[in-house]
mmCIF file of N, CA and C in Angstrom:
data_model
loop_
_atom_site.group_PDB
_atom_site.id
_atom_site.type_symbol
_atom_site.label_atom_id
_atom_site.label_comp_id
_atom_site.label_asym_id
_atom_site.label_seq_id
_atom_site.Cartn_x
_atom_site.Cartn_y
_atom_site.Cartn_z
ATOM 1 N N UNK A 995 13.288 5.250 -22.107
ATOM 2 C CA UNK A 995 12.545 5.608 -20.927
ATOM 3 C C UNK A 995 13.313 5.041 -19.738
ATOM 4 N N UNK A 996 13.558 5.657 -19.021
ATOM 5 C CA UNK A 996 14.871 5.464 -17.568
ATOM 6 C C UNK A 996 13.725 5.067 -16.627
ATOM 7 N N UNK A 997 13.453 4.268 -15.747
ATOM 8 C CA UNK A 997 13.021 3.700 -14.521
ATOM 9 C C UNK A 997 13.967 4.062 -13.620
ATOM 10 N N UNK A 998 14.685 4.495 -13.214
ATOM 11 C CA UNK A 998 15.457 5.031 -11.510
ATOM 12 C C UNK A 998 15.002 5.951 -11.271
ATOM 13 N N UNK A 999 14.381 4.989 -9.916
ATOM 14 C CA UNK A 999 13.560 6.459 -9.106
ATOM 15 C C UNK A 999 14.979 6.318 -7.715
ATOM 16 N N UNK A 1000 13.829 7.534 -7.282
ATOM 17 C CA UNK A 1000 14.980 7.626 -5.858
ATOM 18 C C UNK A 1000 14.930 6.174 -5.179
ATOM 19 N N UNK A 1001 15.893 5.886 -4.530
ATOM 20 C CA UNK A 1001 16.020 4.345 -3.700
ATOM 21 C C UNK A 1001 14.971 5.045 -2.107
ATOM 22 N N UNK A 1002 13.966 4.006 -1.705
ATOM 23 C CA UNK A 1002 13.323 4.434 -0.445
ATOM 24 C C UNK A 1002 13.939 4.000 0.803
ATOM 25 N N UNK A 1003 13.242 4.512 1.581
ATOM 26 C CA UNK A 1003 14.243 3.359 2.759
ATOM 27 C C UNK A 1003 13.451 2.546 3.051
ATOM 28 N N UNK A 1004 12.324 1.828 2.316
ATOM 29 C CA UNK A 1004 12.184 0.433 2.748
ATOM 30 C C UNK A 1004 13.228 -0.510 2.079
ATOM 31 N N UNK A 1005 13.324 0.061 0.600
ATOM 32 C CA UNK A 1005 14.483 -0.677 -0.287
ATOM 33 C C UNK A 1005 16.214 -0.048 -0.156
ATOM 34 N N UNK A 1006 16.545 0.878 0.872
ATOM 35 C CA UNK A 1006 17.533 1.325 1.300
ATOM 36 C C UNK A 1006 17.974 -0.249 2.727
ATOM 37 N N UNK A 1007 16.640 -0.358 3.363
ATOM 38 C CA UNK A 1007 16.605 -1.006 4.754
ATOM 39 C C UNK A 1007 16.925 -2.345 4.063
ATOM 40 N N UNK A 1008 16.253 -2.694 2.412
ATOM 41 C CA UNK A 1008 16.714 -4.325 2.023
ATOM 42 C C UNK A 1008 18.019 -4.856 1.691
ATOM 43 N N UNK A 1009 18.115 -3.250 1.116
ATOM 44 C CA UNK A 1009 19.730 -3.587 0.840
ATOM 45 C C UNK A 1009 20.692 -4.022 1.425
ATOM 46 N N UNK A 1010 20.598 -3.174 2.909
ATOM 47 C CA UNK A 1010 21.539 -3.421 4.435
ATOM 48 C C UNK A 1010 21.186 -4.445 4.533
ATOM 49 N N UNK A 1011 20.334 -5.119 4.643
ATOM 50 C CA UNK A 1011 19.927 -6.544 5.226
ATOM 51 C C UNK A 1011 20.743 -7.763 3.991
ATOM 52 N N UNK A 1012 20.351 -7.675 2.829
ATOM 53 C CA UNK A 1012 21.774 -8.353 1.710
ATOM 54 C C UNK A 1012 22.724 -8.156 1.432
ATOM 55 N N UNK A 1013 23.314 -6.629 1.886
ATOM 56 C CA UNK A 1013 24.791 -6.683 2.175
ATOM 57 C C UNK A 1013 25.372 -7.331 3.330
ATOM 58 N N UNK A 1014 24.316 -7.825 4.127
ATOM 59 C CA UNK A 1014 24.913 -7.964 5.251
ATOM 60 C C UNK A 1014 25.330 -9.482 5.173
ATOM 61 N N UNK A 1015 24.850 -10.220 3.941
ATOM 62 C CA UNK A 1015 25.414 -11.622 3.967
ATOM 63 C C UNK A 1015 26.059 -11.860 2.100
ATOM 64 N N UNK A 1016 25.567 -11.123 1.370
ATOM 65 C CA UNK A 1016 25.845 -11.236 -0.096
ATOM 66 C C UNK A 1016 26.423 -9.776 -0.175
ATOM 67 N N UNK A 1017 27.497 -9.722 -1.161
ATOM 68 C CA UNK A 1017 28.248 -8.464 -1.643
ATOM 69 C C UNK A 1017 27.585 -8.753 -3.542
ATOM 70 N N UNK A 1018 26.928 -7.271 -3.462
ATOM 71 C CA UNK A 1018 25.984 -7.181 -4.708
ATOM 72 C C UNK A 1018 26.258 -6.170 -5.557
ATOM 73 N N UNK A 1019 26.087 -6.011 -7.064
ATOM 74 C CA UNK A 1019 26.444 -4.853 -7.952
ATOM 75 C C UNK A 1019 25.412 -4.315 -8.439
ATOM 76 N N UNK A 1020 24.820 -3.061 -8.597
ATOM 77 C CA UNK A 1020 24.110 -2.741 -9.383
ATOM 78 C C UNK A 1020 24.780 -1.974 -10.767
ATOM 79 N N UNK A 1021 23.605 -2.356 -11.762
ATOM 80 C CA UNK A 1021 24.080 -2.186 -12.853
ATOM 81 C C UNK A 1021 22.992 -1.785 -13.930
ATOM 82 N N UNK A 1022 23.280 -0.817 -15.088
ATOM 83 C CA UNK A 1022 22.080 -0.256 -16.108
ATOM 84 C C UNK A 1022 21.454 -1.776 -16.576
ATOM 85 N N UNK A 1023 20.229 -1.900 -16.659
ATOM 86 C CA UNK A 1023 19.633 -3.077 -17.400
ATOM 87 C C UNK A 1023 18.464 -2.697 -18.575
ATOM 88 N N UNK A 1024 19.183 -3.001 -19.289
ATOM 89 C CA UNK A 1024 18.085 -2.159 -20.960
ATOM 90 C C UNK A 1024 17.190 -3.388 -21.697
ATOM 91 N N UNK A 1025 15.943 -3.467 -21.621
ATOM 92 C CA UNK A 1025 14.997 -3.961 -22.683
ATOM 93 C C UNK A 1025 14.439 -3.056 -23.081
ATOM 94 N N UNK A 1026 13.986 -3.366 -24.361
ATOM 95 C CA UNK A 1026 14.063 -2.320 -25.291
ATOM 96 C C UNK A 1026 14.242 -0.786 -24.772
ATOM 97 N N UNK A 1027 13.348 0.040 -24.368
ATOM 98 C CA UNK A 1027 13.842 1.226 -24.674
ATOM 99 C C UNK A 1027 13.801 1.301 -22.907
ATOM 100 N N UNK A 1028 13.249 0.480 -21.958
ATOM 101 C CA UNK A 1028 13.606 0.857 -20.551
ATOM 102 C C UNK A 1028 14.805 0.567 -20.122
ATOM 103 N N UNK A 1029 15.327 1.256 -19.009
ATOM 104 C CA UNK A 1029 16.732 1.322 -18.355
ATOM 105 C C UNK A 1029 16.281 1.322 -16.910
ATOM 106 N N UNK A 1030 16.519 -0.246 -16.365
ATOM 107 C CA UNK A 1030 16.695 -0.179 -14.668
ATOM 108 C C UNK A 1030 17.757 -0.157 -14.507
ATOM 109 N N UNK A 1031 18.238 0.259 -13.157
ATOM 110 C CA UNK A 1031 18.999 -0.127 -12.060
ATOM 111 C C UNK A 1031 18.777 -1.189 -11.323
ATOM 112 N N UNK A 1032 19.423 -2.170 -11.965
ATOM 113 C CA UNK A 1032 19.214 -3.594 -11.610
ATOM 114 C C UNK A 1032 20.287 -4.019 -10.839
ATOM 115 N N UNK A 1033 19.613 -4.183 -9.271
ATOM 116 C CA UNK A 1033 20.933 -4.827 -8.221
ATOM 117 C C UNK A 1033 21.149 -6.503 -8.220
ATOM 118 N N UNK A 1034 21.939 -7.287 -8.255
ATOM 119 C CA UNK A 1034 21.823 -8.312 -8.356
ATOM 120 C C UNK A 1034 22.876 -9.084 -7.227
ATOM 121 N N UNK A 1035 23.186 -10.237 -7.010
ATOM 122 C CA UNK A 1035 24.209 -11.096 -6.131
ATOM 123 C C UNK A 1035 25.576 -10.773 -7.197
ATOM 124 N N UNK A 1036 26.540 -10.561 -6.773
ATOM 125 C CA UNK A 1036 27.922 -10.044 -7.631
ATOM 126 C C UNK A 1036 28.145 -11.382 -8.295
ATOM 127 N N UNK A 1037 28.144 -12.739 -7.066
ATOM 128 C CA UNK A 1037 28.896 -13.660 -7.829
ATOM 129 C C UNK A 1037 27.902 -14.994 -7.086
ATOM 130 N N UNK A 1038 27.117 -15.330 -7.951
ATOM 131 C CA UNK A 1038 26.090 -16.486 -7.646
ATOM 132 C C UNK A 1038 26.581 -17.704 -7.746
ATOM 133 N N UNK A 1039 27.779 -17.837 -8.240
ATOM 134 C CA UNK A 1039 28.704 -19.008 -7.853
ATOM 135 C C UNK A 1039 28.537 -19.469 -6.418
ATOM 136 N N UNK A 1040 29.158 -18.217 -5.826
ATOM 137 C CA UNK A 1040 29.200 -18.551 -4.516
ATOM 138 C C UNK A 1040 27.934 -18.679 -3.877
ATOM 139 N N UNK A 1041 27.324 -18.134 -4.088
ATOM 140 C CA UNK A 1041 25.518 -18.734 -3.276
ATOM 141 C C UNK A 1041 25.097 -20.141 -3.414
ATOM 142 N N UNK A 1042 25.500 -20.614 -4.448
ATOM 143 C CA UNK A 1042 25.408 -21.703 -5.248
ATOM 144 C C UNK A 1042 26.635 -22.824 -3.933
ATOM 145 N N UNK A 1043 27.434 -22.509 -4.102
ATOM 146 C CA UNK A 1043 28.541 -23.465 -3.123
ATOM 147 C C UNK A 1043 28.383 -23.142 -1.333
ATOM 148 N N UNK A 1044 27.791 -21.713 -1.280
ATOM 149 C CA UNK A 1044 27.391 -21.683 -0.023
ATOM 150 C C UNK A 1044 25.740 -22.967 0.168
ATOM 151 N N UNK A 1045 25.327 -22.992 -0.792
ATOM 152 C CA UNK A 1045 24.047 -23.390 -0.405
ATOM 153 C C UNK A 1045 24.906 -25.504 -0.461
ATOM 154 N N UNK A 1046 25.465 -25.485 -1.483
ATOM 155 C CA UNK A 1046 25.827 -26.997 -1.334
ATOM 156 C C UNK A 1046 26.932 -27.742 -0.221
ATOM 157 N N UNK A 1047 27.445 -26.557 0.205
ATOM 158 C CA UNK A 1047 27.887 -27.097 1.823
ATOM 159 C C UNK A 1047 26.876 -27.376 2.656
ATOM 160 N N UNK A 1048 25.555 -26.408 2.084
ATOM 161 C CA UNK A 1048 25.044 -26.316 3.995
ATOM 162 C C UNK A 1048 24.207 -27.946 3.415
ATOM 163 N N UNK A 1049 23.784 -28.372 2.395
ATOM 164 C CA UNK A 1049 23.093 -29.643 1.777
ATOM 165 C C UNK A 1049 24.426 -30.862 2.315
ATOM 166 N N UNK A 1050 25.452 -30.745 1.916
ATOM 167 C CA UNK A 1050 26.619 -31.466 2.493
ATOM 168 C C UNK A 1050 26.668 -31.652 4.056
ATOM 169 N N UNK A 1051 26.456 -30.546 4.842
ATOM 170 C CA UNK A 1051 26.326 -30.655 5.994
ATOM 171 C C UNK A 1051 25.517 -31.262 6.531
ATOM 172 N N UNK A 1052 24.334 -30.930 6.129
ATOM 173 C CA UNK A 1052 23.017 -31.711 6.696
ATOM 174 C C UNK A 1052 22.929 -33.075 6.300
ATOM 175 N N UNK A 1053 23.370 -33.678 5.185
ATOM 176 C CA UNK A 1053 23.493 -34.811 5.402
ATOM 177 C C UNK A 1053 24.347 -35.530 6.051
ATOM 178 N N UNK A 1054 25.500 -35.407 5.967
ATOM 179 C CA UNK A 1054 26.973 -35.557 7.159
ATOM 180 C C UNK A 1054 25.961 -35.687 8.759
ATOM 181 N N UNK A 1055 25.227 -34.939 8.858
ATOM 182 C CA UNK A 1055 24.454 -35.195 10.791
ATOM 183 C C UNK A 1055 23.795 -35.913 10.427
ATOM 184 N N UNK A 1056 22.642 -35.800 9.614
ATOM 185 C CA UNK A 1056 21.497 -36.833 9.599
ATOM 186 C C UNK A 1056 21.918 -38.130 8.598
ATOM 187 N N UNK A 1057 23.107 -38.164 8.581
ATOM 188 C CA UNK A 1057 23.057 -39.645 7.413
ATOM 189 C C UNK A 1057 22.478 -39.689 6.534
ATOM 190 N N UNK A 1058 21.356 -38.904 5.821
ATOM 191 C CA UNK A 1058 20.428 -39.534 4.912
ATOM 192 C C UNK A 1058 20.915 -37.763 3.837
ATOM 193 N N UNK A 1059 20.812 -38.462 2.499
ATOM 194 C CA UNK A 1059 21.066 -37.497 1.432
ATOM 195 C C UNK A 1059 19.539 -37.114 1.221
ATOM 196 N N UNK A 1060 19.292 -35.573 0.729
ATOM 197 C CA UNK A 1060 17.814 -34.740 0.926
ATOM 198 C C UNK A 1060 17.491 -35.161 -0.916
ATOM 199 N N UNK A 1061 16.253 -35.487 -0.779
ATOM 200 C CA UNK A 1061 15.892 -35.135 -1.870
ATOM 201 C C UNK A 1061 16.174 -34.003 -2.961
ATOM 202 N N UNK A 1062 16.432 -34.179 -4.299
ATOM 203 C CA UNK A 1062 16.289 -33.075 -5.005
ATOM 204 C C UNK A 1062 15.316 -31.988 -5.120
ATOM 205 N N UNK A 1063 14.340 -32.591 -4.540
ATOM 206 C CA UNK A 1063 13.339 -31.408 -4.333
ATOM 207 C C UNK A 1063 13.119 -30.961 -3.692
ATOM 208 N N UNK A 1064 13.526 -31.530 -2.530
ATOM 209 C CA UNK A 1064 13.987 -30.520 -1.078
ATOM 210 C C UNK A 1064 15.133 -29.386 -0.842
ATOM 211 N N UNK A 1065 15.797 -29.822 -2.433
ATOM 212 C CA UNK A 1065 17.023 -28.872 -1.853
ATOM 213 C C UNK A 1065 16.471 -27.557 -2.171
ATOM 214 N N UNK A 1066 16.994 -26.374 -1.988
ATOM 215 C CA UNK A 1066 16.950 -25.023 -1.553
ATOM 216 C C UNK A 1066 17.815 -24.156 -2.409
ATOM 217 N N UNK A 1067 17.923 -24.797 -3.664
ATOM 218 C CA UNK A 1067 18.718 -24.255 -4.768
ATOM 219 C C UNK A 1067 18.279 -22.742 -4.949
ATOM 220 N N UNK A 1068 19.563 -21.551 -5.136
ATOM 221 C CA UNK A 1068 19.214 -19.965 -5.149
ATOM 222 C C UNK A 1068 19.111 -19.676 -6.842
ATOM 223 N N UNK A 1069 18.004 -20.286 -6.928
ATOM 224 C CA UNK A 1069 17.690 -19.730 -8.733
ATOM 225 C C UNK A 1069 17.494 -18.425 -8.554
ATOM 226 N N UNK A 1070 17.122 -17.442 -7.329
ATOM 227 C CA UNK A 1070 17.134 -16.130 -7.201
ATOM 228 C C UNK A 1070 18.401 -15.395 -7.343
ATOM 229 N N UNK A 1071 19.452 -15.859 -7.166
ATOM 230 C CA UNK A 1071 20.686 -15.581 -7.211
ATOM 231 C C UNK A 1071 21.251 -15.015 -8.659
ATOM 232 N N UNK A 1072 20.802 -15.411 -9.773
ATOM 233 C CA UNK A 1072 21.253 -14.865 -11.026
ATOM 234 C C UNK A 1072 19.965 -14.506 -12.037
ATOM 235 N N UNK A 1073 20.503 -13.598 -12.663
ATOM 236 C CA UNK A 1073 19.812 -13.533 -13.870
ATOM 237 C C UNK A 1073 19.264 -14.035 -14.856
ATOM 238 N N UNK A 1074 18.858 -14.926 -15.305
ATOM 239 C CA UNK A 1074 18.925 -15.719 -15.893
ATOM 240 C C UNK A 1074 18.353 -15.449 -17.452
ATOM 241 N N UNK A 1075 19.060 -15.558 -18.614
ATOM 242 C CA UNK A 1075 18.462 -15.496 -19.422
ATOM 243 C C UNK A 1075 17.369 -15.706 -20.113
ATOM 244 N N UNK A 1076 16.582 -16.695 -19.625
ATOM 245 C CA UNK A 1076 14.575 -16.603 -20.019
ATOM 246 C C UNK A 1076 14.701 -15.587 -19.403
ATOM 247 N N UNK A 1077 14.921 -15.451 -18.327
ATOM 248 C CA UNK A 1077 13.976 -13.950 -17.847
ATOM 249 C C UNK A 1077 14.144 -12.933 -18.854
ATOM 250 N N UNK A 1078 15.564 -12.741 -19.058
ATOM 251 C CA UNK A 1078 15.342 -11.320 -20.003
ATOM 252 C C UNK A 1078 14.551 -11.314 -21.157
ATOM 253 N N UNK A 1079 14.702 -12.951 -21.756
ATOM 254 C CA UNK A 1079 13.712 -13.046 -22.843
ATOM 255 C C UNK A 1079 12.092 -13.156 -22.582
ATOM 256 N N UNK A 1080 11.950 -13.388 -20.946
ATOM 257 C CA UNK A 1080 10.204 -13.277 -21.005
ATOM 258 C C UNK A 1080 9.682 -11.969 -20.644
ATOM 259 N N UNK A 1081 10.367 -11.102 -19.978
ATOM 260 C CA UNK A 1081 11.006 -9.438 -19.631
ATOM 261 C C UNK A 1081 10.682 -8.664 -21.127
ATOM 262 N N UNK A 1082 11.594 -9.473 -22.149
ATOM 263 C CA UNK A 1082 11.176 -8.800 -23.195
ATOM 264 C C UNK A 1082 9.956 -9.016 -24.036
ATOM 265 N N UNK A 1083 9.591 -10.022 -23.998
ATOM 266 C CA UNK A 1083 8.575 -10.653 -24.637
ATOM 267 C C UNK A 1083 6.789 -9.749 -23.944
ATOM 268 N N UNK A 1084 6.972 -9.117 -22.460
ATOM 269 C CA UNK A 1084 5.875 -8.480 -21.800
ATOM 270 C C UNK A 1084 6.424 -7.498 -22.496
ATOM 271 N N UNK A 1085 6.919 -6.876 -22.350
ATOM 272 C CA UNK A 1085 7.096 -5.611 -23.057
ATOM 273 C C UNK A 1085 6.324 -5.809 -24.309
ATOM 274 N N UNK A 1086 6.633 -6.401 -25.431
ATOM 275 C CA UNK A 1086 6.611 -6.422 -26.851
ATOM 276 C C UNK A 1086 5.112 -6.628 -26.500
ATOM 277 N N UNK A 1087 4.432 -7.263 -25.900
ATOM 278 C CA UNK A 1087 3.364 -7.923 -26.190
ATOM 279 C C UNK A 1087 2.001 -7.013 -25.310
ATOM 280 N N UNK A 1088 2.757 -6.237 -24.567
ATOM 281 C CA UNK A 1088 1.894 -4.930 -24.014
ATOM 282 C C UNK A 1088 1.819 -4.001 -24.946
ATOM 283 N N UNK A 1089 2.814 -3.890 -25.290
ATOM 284 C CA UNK A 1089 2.986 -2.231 -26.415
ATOM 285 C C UNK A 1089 3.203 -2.627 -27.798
ATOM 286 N N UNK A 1090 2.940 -3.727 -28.312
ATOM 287 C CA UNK A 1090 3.977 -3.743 -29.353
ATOM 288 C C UNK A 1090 4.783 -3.506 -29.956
ATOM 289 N N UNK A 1091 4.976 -2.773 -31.093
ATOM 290 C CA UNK A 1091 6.281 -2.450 -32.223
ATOM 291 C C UNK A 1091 6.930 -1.224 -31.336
ATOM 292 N N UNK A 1092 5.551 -0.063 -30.933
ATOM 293 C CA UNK A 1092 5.851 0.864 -30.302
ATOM 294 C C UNK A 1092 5.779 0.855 -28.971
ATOM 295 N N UNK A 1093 7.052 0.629 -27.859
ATOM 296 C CA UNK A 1093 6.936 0.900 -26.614
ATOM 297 C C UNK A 1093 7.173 2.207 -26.474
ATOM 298 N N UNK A 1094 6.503 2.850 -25.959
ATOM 299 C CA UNK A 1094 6.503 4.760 -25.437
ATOM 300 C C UNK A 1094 5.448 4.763 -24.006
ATOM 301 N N UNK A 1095 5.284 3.887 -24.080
ATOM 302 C CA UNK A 1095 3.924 4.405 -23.031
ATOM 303 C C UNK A 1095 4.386 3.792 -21.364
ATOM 304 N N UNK A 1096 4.368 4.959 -20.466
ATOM 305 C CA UNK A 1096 4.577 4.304 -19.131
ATOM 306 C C UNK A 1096 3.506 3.757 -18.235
ATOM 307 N N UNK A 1097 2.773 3.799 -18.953
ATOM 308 C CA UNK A 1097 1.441 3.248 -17.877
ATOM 309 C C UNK A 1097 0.384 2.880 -18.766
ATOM 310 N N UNK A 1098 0.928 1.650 -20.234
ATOM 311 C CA UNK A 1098 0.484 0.867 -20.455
ATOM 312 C C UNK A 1098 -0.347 -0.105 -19.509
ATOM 313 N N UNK A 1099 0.214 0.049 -18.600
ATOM 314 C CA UNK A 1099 -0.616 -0.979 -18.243
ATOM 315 C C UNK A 1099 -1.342 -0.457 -16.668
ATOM 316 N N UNK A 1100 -1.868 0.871 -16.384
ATOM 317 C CA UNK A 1100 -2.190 1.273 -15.861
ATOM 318 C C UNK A 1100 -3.151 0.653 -14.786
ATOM 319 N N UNK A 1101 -2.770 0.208 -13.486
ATOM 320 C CA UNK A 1101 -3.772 -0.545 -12.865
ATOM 321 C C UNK A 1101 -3.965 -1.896 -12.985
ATOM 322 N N UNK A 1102 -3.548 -2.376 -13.944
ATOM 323 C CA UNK A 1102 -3.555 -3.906 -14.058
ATOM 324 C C UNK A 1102 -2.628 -4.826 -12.918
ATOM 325 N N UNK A 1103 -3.331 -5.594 -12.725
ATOM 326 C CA UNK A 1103 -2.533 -6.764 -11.347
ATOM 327 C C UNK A 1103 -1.805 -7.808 -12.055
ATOM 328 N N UNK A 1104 -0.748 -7.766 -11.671
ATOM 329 C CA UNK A 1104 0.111 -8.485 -12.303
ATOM 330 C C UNK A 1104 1.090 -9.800 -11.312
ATOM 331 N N UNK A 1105 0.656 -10.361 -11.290
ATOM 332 C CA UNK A 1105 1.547 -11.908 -10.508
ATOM 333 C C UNK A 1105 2.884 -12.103 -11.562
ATOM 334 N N UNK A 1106 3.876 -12.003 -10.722
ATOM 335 C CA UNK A 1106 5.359 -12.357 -11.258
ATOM 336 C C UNK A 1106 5.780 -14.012 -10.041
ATOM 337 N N UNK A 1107 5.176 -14.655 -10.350
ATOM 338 C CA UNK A 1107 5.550 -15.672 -9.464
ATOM 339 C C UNK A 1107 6.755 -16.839 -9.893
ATOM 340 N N UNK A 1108 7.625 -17.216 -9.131
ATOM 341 C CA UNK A 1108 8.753 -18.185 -9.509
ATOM 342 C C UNK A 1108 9.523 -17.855 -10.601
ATOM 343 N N UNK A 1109 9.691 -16.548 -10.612
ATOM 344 C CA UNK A 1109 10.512 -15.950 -12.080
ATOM 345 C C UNK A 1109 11.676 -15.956 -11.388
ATOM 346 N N UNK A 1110 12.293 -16.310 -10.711
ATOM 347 C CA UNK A 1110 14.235 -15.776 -10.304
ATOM 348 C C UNK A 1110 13.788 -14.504 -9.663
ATOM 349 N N UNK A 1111 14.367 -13.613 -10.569
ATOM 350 C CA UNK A 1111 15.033 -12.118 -10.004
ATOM 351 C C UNK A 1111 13.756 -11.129 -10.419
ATOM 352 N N UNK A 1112 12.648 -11.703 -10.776
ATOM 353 C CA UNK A 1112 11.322 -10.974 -10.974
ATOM 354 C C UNK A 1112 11.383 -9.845 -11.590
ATOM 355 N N UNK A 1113 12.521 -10.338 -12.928
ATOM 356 C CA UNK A 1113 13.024 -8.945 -13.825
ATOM 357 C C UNK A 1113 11.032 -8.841 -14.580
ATOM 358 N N UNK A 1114 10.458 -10.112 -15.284
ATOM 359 C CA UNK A 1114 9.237 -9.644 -16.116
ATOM 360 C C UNK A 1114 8.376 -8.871 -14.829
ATOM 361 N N UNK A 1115 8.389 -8.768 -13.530
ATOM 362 C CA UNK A 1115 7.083 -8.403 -13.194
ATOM 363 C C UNK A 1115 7.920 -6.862 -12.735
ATOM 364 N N UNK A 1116 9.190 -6.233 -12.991
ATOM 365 C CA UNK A 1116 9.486 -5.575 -12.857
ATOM 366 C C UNK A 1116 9.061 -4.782 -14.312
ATOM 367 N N UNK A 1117 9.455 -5.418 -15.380
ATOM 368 C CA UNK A 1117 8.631 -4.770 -16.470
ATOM 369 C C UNK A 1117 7.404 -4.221 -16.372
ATOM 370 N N UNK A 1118 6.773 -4.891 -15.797
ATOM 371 C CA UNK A 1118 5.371 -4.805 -16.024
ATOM 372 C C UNK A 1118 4.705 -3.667 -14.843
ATOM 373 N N UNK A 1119 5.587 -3.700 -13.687
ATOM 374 C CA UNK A 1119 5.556 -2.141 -13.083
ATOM 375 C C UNK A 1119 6.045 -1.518 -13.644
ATOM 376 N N UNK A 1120 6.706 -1.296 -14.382
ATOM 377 C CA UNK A 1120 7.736 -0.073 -14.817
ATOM 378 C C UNK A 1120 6.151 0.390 -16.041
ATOM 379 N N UNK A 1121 5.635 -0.446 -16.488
ATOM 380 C CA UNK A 1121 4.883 -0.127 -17.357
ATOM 381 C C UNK A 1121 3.425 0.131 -16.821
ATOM 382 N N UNK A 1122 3.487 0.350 -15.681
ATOM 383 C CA UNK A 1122 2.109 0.745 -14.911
ATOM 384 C C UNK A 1122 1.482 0.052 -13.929
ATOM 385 N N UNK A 1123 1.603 -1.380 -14.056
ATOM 386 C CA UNK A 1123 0.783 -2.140 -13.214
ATOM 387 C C UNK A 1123 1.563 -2.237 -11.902
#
């Protein structure tokens, strides 16, 4: 079951706005039998070293090193493997053995919160909600 719909221009207008500071790839992304077009950061390395200069910097003015929990780390930046495994795990656990159905989950509200790249709550639209 293919998920690429046409790109809109609200998500045409997001794109321009992250090309305009990140250079990004999209690419086929398959759990089980769905196929997105999954755009992602090309190389999250660099988000990663962009973000630990600007932490380097700010302490360099203010003298004082930021807490670890203050920092501003881009876990959005990559893919990360739980996700695909909790991505897959909604799937399996909506449809079970047999995924066929696109609107399993027809209407249901679904919170994808602090997932990275919000691949499971993308599942879980793709599957209706």
């Amino acid at each position: 079951m293919s998920c690429f719909a046409p790109i809109s221009r609200k998500h045409q207008a997001l794109l321009r706005r992250i090309h305009l500071r990140y250079q990004t790839v999209t690419q086929p992304l398959h759990i089980g039998p769905l196929t997105f077009a999954f755009t992602r950061i090309a190389n999250p390395d660099l988000v990663l070293d962009e973000v630990a200069r600007e932490e380097d910097r700010l302490e360099r003015v203010s003298g004082r090193r930021a807490d670890a929990d203050a920092q501003h780390l881009p876990y959005w930046a990559e893919l990360w493997d739980s996700g695909l495994g909790l991505a897959e795990h909604v799937l399996k656990r909506i449809c079970g053995p047999r995924v066929d159905s696109s609107n399993a989950l027809l209407d249901a509200d679904v919170l994808d919160l602090g997932c990275g790249m919000g691949l499971s709550g993308t599942v879980a639209a793709a599957m209706g909600a």
